[in-house]
Coordinates of N, CA and C in Angstrom, one line a residue:
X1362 N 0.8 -1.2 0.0 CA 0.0 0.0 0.0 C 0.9 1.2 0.0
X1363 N 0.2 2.5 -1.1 CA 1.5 3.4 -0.8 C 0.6 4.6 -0.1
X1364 N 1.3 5.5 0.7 CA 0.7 6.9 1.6 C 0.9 7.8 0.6
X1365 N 0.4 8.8 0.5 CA 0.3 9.9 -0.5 C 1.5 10.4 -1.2
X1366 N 2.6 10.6 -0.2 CA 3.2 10.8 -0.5 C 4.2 10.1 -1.6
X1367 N 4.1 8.8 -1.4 CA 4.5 7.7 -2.4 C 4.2 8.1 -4.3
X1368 N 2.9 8.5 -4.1 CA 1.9 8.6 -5.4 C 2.7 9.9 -5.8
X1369 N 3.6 9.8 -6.9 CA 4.6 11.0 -7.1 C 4.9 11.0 -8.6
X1370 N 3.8 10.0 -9.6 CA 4.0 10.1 -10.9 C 2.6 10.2 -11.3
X1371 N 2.2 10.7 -12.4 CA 1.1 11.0 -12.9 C 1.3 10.0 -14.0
X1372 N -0.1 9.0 -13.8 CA -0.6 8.2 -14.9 C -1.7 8.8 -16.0
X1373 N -1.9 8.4 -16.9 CA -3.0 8.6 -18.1 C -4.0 7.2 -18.1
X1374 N -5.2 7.3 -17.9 CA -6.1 6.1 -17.9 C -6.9 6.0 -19.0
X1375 N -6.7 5.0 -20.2 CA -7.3 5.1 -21.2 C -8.4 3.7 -21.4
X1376 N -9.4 4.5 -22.2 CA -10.2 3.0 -22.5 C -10.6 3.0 -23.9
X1377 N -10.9 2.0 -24.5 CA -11.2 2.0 -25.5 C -12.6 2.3 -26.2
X1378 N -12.8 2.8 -27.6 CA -14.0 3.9 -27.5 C -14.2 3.0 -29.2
X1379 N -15.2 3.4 -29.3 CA -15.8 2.5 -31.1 C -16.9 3.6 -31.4
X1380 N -16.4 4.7 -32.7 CA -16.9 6.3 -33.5 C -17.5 5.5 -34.6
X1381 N -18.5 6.1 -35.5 CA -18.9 5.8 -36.4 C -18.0 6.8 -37.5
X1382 N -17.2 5.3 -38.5 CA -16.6 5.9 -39.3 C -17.2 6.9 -40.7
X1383 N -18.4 7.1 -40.5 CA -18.9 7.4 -41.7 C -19.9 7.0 -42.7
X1384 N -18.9 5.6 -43.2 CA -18.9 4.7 -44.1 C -19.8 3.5 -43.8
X1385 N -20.4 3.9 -42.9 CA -21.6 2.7 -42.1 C -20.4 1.5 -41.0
X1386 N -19.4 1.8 -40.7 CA -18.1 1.2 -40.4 C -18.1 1.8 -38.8
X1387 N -17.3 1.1 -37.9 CA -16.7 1.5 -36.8 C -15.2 1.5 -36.6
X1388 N -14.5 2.6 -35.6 CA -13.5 2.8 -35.6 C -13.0 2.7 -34.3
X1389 N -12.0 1.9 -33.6 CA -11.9 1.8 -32.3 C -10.7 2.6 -32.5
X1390 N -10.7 3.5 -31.3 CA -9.5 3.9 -30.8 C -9.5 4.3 -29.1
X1391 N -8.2 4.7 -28.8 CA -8.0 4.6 -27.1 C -8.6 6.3 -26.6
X1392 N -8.9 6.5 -25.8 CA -8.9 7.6 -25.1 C -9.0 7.8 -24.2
X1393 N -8.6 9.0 -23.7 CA -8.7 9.3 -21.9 C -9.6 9.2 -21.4
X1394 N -9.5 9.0 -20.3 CA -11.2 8.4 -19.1 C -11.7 10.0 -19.5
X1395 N -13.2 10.0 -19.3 CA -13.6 11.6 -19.8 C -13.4 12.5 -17.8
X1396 N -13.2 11.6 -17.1 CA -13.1 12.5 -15.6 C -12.1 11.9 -14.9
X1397 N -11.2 12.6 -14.4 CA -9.3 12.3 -14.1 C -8.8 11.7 -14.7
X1398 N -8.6 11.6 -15.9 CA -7.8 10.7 -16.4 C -6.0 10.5 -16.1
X1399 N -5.9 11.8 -15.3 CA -4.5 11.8 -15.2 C -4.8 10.9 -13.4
X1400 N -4.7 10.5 -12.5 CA -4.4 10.3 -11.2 C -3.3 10.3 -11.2
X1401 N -2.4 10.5 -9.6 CA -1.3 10.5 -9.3 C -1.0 9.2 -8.9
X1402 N 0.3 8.4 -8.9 CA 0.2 6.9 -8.8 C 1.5 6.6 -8.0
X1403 N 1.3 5.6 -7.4 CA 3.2 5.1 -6.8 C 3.6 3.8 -8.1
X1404 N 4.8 3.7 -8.5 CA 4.6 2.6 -9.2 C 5.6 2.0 -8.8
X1405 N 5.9 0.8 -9.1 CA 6.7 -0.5 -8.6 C 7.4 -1.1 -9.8
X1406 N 8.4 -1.0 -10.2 CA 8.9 -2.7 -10.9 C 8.6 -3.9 -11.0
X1407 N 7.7 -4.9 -11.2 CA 7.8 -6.1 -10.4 C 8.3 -7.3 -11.1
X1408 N 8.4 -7.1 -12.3 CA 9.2 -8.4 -13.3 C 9.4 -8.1 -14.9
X1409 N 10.3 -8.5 -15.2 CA 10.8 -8.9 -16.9 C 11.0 -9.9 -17.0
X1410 N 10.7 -10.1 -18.7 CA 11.1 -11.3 -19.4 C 11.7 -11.3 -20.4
X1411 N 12.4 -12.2 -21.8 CA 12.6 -11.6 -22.6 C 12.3 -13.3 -23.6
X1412 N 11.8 -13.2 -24.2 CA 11.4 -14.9 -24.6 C 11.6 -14.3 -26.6
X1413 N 11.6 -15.4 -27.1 CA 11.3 -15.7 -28.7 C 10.4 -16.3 -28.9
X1414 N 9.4 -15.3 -30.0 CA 8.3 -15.5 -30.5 C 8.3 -15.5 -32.1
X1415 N 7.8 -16.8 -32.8 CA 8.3 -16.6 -34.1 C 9.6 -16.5 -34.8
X1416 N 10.6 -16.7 -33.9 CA 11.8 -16.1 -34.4 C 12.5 -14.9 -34.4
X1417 N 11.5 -14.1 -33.4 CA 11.7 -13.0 -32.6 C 11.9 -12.3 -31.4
X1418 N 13.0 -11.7 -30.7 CA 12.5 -11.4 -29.3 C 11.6 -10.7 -29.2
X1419 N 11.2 -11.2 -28.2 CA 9.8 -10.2 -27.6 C 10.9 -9.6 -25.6
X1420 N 10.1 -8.9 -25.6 CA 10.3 -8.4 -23.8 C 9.2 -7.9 -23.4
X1421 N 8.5 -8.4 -22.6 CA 7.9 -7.6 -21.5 C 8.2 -7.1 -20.1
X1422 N 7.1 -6.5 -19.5 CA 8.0 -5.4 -18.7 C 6.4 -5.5 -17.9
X1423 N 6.6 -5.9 -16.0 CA 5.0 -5.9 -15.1 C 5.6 -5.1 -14.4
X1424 N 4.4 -3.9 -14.1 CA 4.6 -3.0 -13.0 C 3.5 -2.6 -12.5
X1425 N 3.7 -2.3 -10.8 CA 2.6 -2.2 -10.8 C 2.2 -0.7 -10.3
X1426 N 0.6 -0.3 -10.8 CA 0.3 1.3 -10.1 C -0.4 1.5 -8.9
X1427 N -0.6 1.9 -7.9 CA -1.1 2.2 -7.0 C -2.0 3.7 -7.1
X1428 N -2.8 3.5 -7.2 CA -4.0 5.1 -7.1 C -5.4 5.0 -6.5
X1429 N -5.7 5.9 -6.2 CA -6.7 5.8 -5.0 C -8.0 5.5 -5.4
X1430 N -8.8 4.7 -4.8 CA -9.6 3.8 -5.3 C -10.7 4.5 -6.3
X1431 N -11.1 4.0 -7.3 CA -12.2 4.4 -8.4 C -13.0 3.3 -8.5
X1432 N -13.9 3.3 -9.2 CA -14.9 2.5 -9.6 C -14.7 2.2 -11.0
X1433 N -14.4 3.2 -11.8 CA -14.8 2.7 -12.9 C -13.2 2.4 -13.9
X1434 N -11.7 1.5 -13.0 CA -11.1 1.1 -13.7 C -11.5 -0.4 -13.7
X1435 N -11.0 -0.7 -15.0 CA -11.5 -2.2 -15.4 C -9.9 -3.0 -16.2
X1436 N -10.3 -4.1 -16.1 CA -9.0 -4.8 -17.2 C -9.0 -4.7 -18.5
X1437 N -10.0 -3.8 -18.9 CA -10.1 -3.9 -20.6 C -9.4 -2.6 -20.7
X1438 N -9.1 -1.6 -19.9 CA -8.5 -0.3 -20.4 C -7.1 -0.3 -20.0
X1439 N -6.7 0.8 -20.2 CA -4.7 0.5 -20.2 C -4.7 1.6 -19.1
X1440 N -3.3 2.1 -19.3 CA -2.6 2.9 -19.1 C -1.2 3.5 -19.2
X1441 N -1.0 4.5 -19.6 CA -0.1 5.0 -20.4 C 1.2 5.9 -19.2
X1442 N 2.2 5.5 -19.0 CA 3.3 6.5 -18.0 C 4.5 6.6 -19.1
X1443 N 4.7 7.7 -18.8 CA 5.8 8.0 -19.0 C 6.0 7.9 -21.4
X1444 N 4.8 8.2 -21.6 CA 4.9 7.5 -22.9 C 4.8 6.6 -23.3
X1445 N 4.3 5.3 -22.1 CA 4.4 4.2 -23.1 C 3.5 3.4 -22.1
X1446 N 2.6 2.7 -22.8 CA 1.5 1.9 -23.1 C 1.6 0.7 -22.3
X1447 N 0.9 0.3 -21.0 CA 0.6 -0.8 -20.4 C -0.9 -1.5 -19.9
X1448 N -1.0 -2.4 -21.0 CA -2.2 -3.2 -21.1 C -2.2 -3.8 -19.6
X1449 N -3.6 -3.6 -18.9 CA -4.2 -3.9 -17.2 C -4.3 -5.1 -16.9
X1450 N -3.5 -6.1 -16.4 CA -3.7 -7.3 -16.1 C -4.6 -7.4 -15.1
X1451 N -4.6 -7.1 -14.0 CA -4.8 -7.5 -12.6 C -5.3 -6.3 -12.0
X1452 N -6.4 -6.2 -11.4 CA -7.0 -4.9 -10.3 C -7.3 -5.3 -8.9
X1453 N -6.6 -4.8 -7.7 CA -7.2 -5.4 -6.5 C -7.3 -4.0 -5.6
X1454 N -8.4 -3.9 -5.0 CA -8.5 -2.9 -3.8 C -7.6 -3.1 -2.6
X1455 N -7.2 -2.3 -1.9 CA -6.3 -2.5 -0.9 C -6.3 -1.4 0.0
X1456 N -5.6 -1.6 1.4 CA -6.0 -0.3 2.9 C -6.8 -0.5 3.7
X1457 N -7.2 0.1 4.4 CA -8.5 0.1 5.3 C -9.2 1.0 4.4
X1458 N -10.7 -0.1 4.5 CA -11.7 0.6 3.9 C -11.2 1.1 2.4
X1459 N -10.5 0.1 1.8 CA -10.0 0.1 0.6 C -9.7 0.6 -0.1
X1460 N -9.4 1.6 0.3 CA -8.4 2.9 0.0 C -7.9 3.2 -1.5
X1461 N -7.4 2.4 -1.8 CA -6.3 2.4 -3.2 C -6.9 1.3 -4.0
X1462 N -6.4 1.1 -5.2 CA -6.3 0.3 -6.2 C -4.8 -0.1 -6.5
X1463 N -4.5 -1.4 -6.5 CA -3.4 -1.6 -7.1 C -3.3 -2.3 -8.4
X1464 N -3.2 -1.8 -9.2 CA -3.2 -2.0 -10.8 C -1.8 -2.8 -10.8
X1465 N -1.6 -4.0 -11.5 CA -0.4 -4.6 -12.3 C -1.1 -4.5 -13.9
X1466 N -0.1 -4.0 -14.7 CA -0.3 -3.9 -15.5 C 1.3 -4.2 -17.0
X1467 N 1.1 -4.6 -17.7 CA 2.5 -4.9 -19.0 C 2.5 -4.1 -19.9
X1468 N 4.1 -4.2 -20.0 CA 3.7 -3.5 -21.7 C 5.0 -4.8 -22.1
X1469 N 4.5 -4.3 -23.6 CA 5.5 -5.4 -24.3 C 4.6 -6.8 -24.8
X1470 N 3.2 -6.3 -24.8 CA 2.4 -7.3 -25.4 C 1.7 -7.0 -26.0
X1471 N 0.6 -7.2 -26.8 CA -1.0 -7.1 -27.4 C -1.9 -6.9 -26.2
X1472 N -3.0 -6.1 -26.4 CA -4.1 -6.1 -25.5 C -5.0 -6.6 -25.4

């Protein structure tokens, strides 16, 4: 669990959205929560890998975010630090009276 003072990076919370292209067609793309999308977060390192896929390295990269508790994050939306894109694995409430969210979330994969 982290105390306020921990929460010392600003995340971006995105989810995915589906516009009508026009053409009778839909178009998915990501965007910011429409209310705080930025929260303040503690984050963690918690594991890498580096494996071959296809004939290719791949790396991913688990870390995890801590921000104070919401309702409406889910595993289908990401989040974005520092520039770069981590698909939401795992959500667990945590504190007394449940205070926080702790998000583990990757990058270095498909979503």
């Amino acid at each position: 669990m982290a105390d306020a003072g921990a929460m010392d990076q600003i995340i971006t919370l995105q989810r995915k959205t589906a516009t009508a292209d026009g053409g009778g067609g839909v178009t998915e793309a990501w965007a910011d929560f429409a209310e705080d999308a930025n929260p303040w977060a503690n984050v963690k390192a918690k594991s890498g890998r580096e494996g071959l896929t296809e004939g290719r390295t791949t790396a991913t990269f688990v870390v995890e975010f801590t921000i104070y508790n919401r309702a409406d994050v889910t595993e289908l939306d990401r989040i974005v630090w520092q520039g770069v894109t981590y698909n939401i694995r795992g959500i667990r409430a945590e504190g007394g009276r449940k205070l926080h969210l702790v998000i583990e979330a990757e990058r270095g994969v498909n979503s």
